[in-house]
XYZ file of C-alpha atoms in Angstrom:
444
model
C -27.313 33.818 97.280
C -30.631 33.376 99.054
C -32.315 36.168 97.102
C -31.493 34.721 93.611
C -34.299 33.110 91.641
C -33.365 29.940 89.755
C -35.406 27.990 87.248
C -35.860 24.417 88.060
C -36.665 23.453 84.408
C -35.354 24.913 81.163
C -37.938 26.222 78.751
C -37.787 24.706 75.225
C -37.108 27.005 72.293
C -40.199 27.327 70.107
C -40.948 29.576 67.136
C -44.159 31.322 67.845
C -46.452 32.624 65.140
C -45.839 36.271 65.991
C -42.053 35.766 65.642
C -42.437 34.097 62.239
C -44.649 36.905 60.922
C -42.204 39.561 62.106
C -39.233 37.865 60.405
C -41.164 37.395 57.157
C -42.166 41.060 57.046
C -38.584 42.134 57.698
C -37.180 39.968 54.887
C -39.772 41.116 52.375
C -39.055 44.780 53.072
C -35.305 44.177 52.692
C -35.740 42.442 49.330
C -38.034 45.166 48.044
C -35.547 47.875 48.910
C -32.679 45.980 47.189
C -34.727 45.608 44.014
C -35.455 49.358 43.847
C -31.805 50.261 44.402
C -30.166 49.322 41.085
C -26.879 50.996 41.903
C -26.134 48.659 44.803
C -23.160 46.424 43.963
C -23.735 42.692 43.694
C -21.577 40.218 45.553
C -20.065 38.949 42.277
C -19.078 42.439 41.197
C -16.679 42.807 44.103
C -14.386 40.188 42.482
C -11.842 41.524 40.039
C -12.556 40.351 36.496
C -9.914 38.508 34.510
C -9.371 40.137 31.086
C -8.634 36.663 29.590
C -12.081 35.415 30.643
C -13.692 38.479 29.062
C -12.062 37.798 25.679
C -12.208 33.994 25.757
C -15.126 32.721 27.833
C -14.684 29.170 29.154
C -16.031 26.341 26.971
C -18.705 24.231 28.652
C -19.651 20.851 27.181
C -22.413 19.002 28.979
C -23.016 15.320 29.195
C -26.298 14.202 27.592
C -27.727 13.491 31.036
C -26.808 16.898 32.436
C -29.529 19.499 32.962
C -29.118 22.599 30.839
C -31.308 25.435 29.743
C -29.787 25.421 26.189
C -30.578 22.466 23.908
C -27.757 19.859 23.864
C -25.523 19.380 20.830
C -26.628 16.724 18.378
C -23.503 14.633 19.051
C -24.575 14.309 22.675
C -27.626 12.363 21.549
C -25.493 9.598 20.012
C -24.831 6.525 22.160
C -21.269 6.119 23.464
C -20.704 2.994 21.341
C -21.364 4.938 18.129
C -19.106 7.812 19.200
C -16.328 5.315 19.958
C -16.758 3.790 16.507
C -16.442 7.259 14.945
C -13.215 7.744 16.887
C -11.921 4.404 15.571
C -12.655 5.395 11.959
C -10.973 8.756 12.412
C -7.870 7.216 13.978
C -7.282 5.277 10.752
C -6.832 8.574 8.902
C -5.138 10.651 11.602
C -2.919 8.896 14.177
C -3.120 11.941 16.498
C -6.926 11.994 16.601
C -7.195 9.903 19.817
C -4.993 12.444 21.561
C -7.099 15.326 20.265
C -10.492 13.938 21.278
C -9.216 13.005 24.732
C -8.619 16.724 25.412
C -12.121 17.920 24.488
C -14.043 17.089 27.661
C -14.020 14.617 30.522
C -16.693 12.430 28.918
C -14.781 12.081 25.635
C -11.545 11.482 27.521
C -12.996 8.634 29.561
C -14.563 7.219 26.387
C -11.244 7.410 24.499
C -9.323 5.768 27.332
C -11.865 2.947 27.440
C -11.531 2.259 23.683
C -8.162 0.531 23.088
C -8.667 0.108 19.336
C -8.220 3.828 18.634
C -4.706 3.701 20.140
C -3.454 0.806 18.024
C -1.734 2.945 15.339
C 1.868 3.814 16.251
C 3.774 6.148 13.908
C 7.453 6.122 14.809
C 9.903 8.867 13.989
C 9.114 11.514 16.639
C 7.590 11.946 20.123
C 9.157 8.846 21.648
C 7.403 9.123 25.021
C 4.011 9.864 23.473
C 4.047 6.678 21.385
C 5.164 4.657 24.372
C 2.100 5.914 26.238
C -0.031 5.132 23.169
C 1.111 1.493 23.249
C 0.193 1.349 26.937
C -3.314 2.700 26.239
C -3.845 0.142 23.472
C -3.731 -2.537 26.183
C -4.063 -6.003 24.610
C -5.197 -4.704 21.203
C -3.148 -5.497 18.079
C -0.811 -2.762 16.825
C -0.235 -1.084 13.449
C 3.430 -0.042 13.309
C 4.472 2.656 10.825
C 7.965 4.013 10.279
C 8.099 6.616 7.490
C 10.717 9.209 6.622
C 8.764 11.133 3.975
C 8.082 14.332 5.908
C 11.447 14.656 7.643
C 14.000 17.337 6.837
C 16.930 15.084 7.675
C 17.184 11.350 6.955
C 17.203 8.833 9.750
C 20.533 7.717 11.125
C 21.362 4.161 12.089
C 21.059 4.687 15.843
C 17.726 6.578 15.516
C 16.086 3.736 13.620
C 17.394 1.214 16.119
C 16.121 3.264 19.075
C 12.594 3.491 17.714
C 12.488 -0.182 16.765
C 13.525 -1.115 20.292
C 10.333 0.590 21.463
C 8.013 -1.749 19.534
C 10.034 -4.987 19.373
C 8.848 -6.178 22.845
C 5.271 -6.133 21.470
C 6.049 -7.986 18.223
C 3.543 -10.742 18.980
C 0.789 -8.078 18.840
C 1.712 -6.561 15.470
C -1.151 -6.464 12.998
C 0.725 -4.546 10.282
C 4.253 -3.260 9.728
C 5.088 -0.476 7.268
C 8.665 0.816 6.884
C 9.374 3.412 4.178
C 12.803 5.032 3.768
C 13.235 7.639 1.028
C 16.796 8.940 1.543
C 19.985 6.931 1.397
C 21.739 6.048 4.626
C 23.912 2.975 5.178
C 22.742 0.007 7.243
C 19.118 1.108 7.503
C 17.649 -2.348 6.900
C 20.063 -3.837 9.428
C 18.979 -1.386 12.114
C 15.272 -1.765 11.325
C 14.986 -5.524 10.825
C 17.884 -7.052 12.735
C 15.732 -7.699 15.803
C 13.089 -9.332 13.583
C 15.610 -11.844 12.243
C 18.029 -12.742 15.014
C 15.820 -13.394 18.016
C 14.063 -16.718 18.469
C 10.778 -15.275 19.801
C 10.024 -12.991 16.845
C 6.992 -14.829 15.510
C 4.062 -12.669 14.439
C 0.848 -14.708 14.780
C -1.430 -11.697 14.099
C 0.484 -9.965 11.286
C -1.780 -9.358 8.264
C 0.062 -6.726 6.178
C 3.750 -6.042 5.516
C 5.234 -3.083 3.618
C 9.015 -2.674 3.201
C 10.185 0.110 0.835
C 13.730 1.421 0.456
C 14.678 1.965 -3.184
C 18.260 3.089 -2.386
C 19.196 -0.060 -0.501
C 22.666 -1.426 -1.266
C 22.656 -4.353 1.164
C 22.941 -7.603 -0.810
C 22.122 -10.104 1.928
C 18.746 -11.787 2.393
C 16.550 -11.211 5.447
C 14.674 -14.132 6.962
C 11.887 -12.474 8.944
C 9.809 -13.403 11.970
C 11.342 -16.841 12.555
C 9.490 -18.064 9.480
C 6.016 -17.895 11.066
C 3.217 -15.537 9.975
C 0.027 -17.557 9.350
C -2.287 -14.540 8.857
C -0.085 -12.592 6.431
C -2.160 -11.699 3.340
C -0.745 -8.475 1.810
C 2.948 -7.748 1.092
C 4.613 -4.751 -0.600
C 8.354 -5.121 -1.212
C 10.706 -2.625 -2.843
C 14.505 -2.603 -2.526
C 15.086 -5.556 -0.205
C 15.977 -9.215 -0.589
C 13.861 -11.575 1.479
C 13.948 -15.286 2.087
C 10.628 -16.408 0.636
C 9.602 -19.255 2.921
C 6.353 -21.125 2.456
C 5.514 -20.782 6.149
C 5.639 -16.986 5.730
C 4.152 -16.205 2.325
C 2.099 -19.167 1.179
C -1.197 -17.517 2.210
C -0.625 -14.242 0.355
C -3.482 -12.862 -1.740
C -1.821 -9.520 -2.687
C 1.790 -8.974 -3.738
C 3.318 -5.697 -4.949
C 6.858 -6.653 -5.903
C 9.507 -4.208 -7.150
C 12.741 -5.942 -8.014
C 15.662 -4.897 -5.832
C 18.029 -4.422 -8.808
C 20.874 -6.443 -7.289
C 20.374 -9.067 -9.994
C 19.167 -8.888 -13.581
C 18.589 -11.059 -16.596
C 17.926 -14.756 -16.153
C 18.859 -14.665 -12.469
C 16.252 -11.988 -11.728
C 13.565 -13.875 -13.665
C 14.363 -17.118 -11.878
C 14.169 -15.323 -8.519
C 10.662 -14.006 -9.272
C 9.570 -17.414 -10.552
C 10.582 -18.943 -7.218
C 8.589 -16.244 -5.407
C 5.479 -16.964 -7.475
C 5.817 -20.693 -6.818
C 5.665 -19.933 -3.085
C 2.759 -17.452 -3.421
C 0.501 -19.580 -5.584
C -2.706 -18.302 -3.920
C -2.379 -14.723 -5.198
C -5.457 -12.892 -6.464
C -3.623 -9.630 -7.305
C -0.028 -9.284 -8.511
C 1.951 -6.131 -9.332
C 5.401 -6.278 -10.912
C 7.972 -3.561 -11.608
C 11.588 -3.604 -12.745
C 13.100 -0.249 -11.761
C 15.776 1.718 -13.553
C 19.096 -0.038 -13.261
C 21.617 1.866 -11.196
C 25.075 1.198 -9.923
C 23.807 -1.770 -7.919
C 22.904 -3.868 -10.966
C 25.495 -6.369 -12.087
C 26.577 -6.668 -15.680
C 24.460 -9.158 -17.598
C 25.906 -12.574 -18.242
C 25.535 -14.019 -21.709
C 25.996 -17.637 -20.676
C 23.566 -20.268 -21.842
C 20.619 -20.557 -19.450
C 18.229 -23.473 -19.015
C 14.731 -23.054 -20.458
C 12.022 -21.649 -18.214
C 8.789 -23.553 -17.722
C 5.423 -21.875 -17.398
C 4.307 -20.434 -14.064
C 0.747 -21.149 -12.939
C -1.314 -18.682 -10.908
C -4.696 -20.417 -10.752
C -6.451 -17.803 -8.559
C -5.016 -14.598 -10.028
C -7.682 -12.054 -11.055
C -5.769 -8.749 -11.375
C -2.322 -8.340 -12.944
C -0.373 -5.049 -12.992
C 2.728 -4.787 -15.190
C 4.441 -1.454 -14.571
C 7.292 0.130 -16.534
C 9.287 3.189 -15.453
C 12.069 2.894 -18.042
C 12.147 4.052 -21.665
C 11.286 0.585 -22.916
C 9.784 -2.639 -21.601
C 12.460 -4.619 -19.724
C 13.317 -7.977 -21.210
C 12.748 -9.638 -17.839
C 9.165 -8.370 -17.748
C 8.480 -9.621 -21.285
C 9.759 -13.063 -20.421
C 7.741 -13.253 -17.212
C 4.570 -12.242 -19.038
C 5.192 -14.939 -21.655
C 5.391 -17.796 -19.127
C 2.398 -16.780 -16.978
C -0.627 -19.079 -16.925
C -3.601 -17.229 -15.443
C -6.843 -19.110 -16.216
C -8.980 -16.815 -13.983
C -7.494 -13.446 -14.918
C -10.179 -10.734 -15.205
C -8.237 -7.458 -15.369
C -4.881 -6.619 -16.963
C -3.285 -3.215 -16.285
C -0.305 -2.142 -18.388
C 1.030 0.954 -16.627
C 3.674 3.424 -17.788
C 4.835 5.444 -14.781
C 7.215 7.607 -16.860
C 4.389 8.848 -19.169
C 6.147 8.110 -22.458
C 4.807 10.014 -25.471
C 6.110 7.438 -27.935
C 5.153 3.748 -27.806
C 7.616 1.204 -26.487
C 9.898 -0.432 -29.039
C 9.368 -3.854 -27.484
C 5.567 -3.573 -27.533
C 5.107 -5.767 -30.599
C 7.377 -8.407 -29.058
C 5.324 -8.322 -25.868
C 2.009 -8.966 -27.668
C 3.564 -11.724 -29.751
C 4.703 -13.606 -26.638
C 1.922 -12.858 -24.166
C -1.059 -15.202 -24.272
C -4.345 -13.472 -23.499
C -6.486 -15.762 -21.308
C -10.088 -16.465 -22.232
C -11.319 -15.123 -18.875
C -9.938 -11.596 -19.454
C -12.619 -8.856 -19.454
C -10.774 -5.529 -18.951
C -7.468 -4.159 -20.273
C -5.885 -0.830 -19.332
C -3.302 0.727 -21.659
C -1.314 3.754 -20.492
C 0.970 6.023 -22.514
C 3.819 3.918 -23.941
C 1.666 0.768 -24.032
C -0.761 2.346 -26.505
C -0.630 2.031 -30.292
C -3.431 1.956 -32.847
C -2.213 -1.441 -33.970
C -2.531 -2.922 -30.490
C -6.006 -1.407 -30.052
C -7.170 -2.914 -33.338
C -5.759 -6.257 -32.280
C -7.393 -6.178 -28.822
C -10.796 -5.236 -30.225
C -10.866 -8.607 -31.995
C -10.178 -10.618 -28.843
C -13.228 -12.616 -27.839
C -14.551 -12.174 -24.317
C -13.037 -8.721 -23.804
C -15.619 -6.141 -22.636
C -13.717 -3.013 -21.597
C -10.683 -1.322 -23.084
C -9.419 1.704 -21.139
C -6.796 3.888 -22.840
C -4.847 6.763 -21.273
C -2.661 8.889 -23.545
C -2.950 12.191 -21.696
C -4.621 13.139 -18.461
C -8.016 11.533 -19.117
C -9.094 7.953 -19.745
C -10.882 6.884 -22.920
C -13.173 3.917 -22.269
C -14.259 1.590 -25.070
C -17.125 -0.807 -24.436
C -16.616 -3.839 -26.647
C -19.531 -5.972 -25.483
C -21.853 -4.787 -28.265
C -19.624 -5.992 -31.105
C -20.160 -9.175 -33.017
C -18.386 -12.431 -32.301
C -14.658 -11.924 -32.690
C -11.836 -14.265 -33.437
C -9.920 -15.665 -30.535
C -6.177 -15.336 -30.608
C -4.488 -18.746 -30.877
C -1.936 -19.778 -28.285
C 1.594 -19.352 -29.675
C 4.032 -22.232 -29.745
C 7.371 -20.669 -28.825
C 10.738 -22.296 -29.230
C 13.025 -19.288 -28.943
C 12.834 -15.674 -27.782
C 14.563 -13.957 -30.683
C 17.061 -11.231 -29.935
C 17.614 -12.309 -26.340
C 19.637 -14.745 -24.289
C 16.547 -16.475 -22.869
C 14.925 -19.705 -24.004
C 11.279 -20.559 -23.372
C 10.008 -24.106 -23.283
C 7.384 -24.823 -25.938
C 3.806 -25.572 -24.913
C 0.640 -26.469 -26.739
């Protein structure tokens, strides 16, 4: 249209000073009116409140670097390395602690997932999928395998034990410790638990340091040859109710042995079996022996003539525990104590687990055959091992400093270092163990 006016150039948009002052005055008046009107609803009040949030407000845990008006918790000041070390110490007491701390906050979860050592403990017996995930989170870290039936209502069946062992057998080269404890009788439990450790060729355990096998009700008479005969780091072994093949390549580096006789043999045969074990484990520093109550598994004793037993040397032994749970000291234990040679023995513990009120009948025979080494400093006597005659005899032993006696619930400690020089007990020259079928070789 010829009468229409058109602009040849567009005018740029600029904020003039008058426009800025007008907008500022308008905003200030609006804010002042909202402050005076207290009944006006806020934007957050339009949302419907959740009654669960009113009763249980959400937990907020801040990272140490996060800004917060409230002062941070003292644990947030600790460096992540120290917190991870605390998690590792706690996981040794509670195997479920890594799972608990990983559900506290995102920072603790990432820290727990980046610390494989807290996932190394695997307790079989329940939660199959959870322990499989635990092994995955342990990555290349060594594993502590535990299989206990103490807190179960029903005993393990054969197929259950085999199923759980199949979970950890593929990682056998990463085992640092193995602990299997069965309390209730079920047939073929050792076969299901240890068959994969004996039959396969790739069952060596280069990192195994501790082994614990306990099943008092075992009735399997065969021997188990474990781990293809190779465990160079094995130092501590606890055995109760199982027959093992004691190879030098497996047990020659042991420093701790807690041996409870399986009860399938007795008499001279049982003593000879333990003597062979001690010959293999000559580097022991602590030894614990126990002959349990004979049950239906024990064979009738044979009264045939047996060859004499020579002395057994334990040159590095420092602590010796002789435990009795029967009404009297077993003859096998008396004979073993009489042939021990322990030149570095420091502590002798004579333990009565049955808490006998009367002294053992064989106690005088034990002290007549046992040779007290010159290095002995401490002796513990408990319940059936205690008589006034034995205490008077031990107080005259030279070199002995402490005598601990337990007749009730408390220990009575006698310090013998302040006495005068006492007479040393001479070494006995034994030709025959009277009243028994054993013969001991004489020594000077």
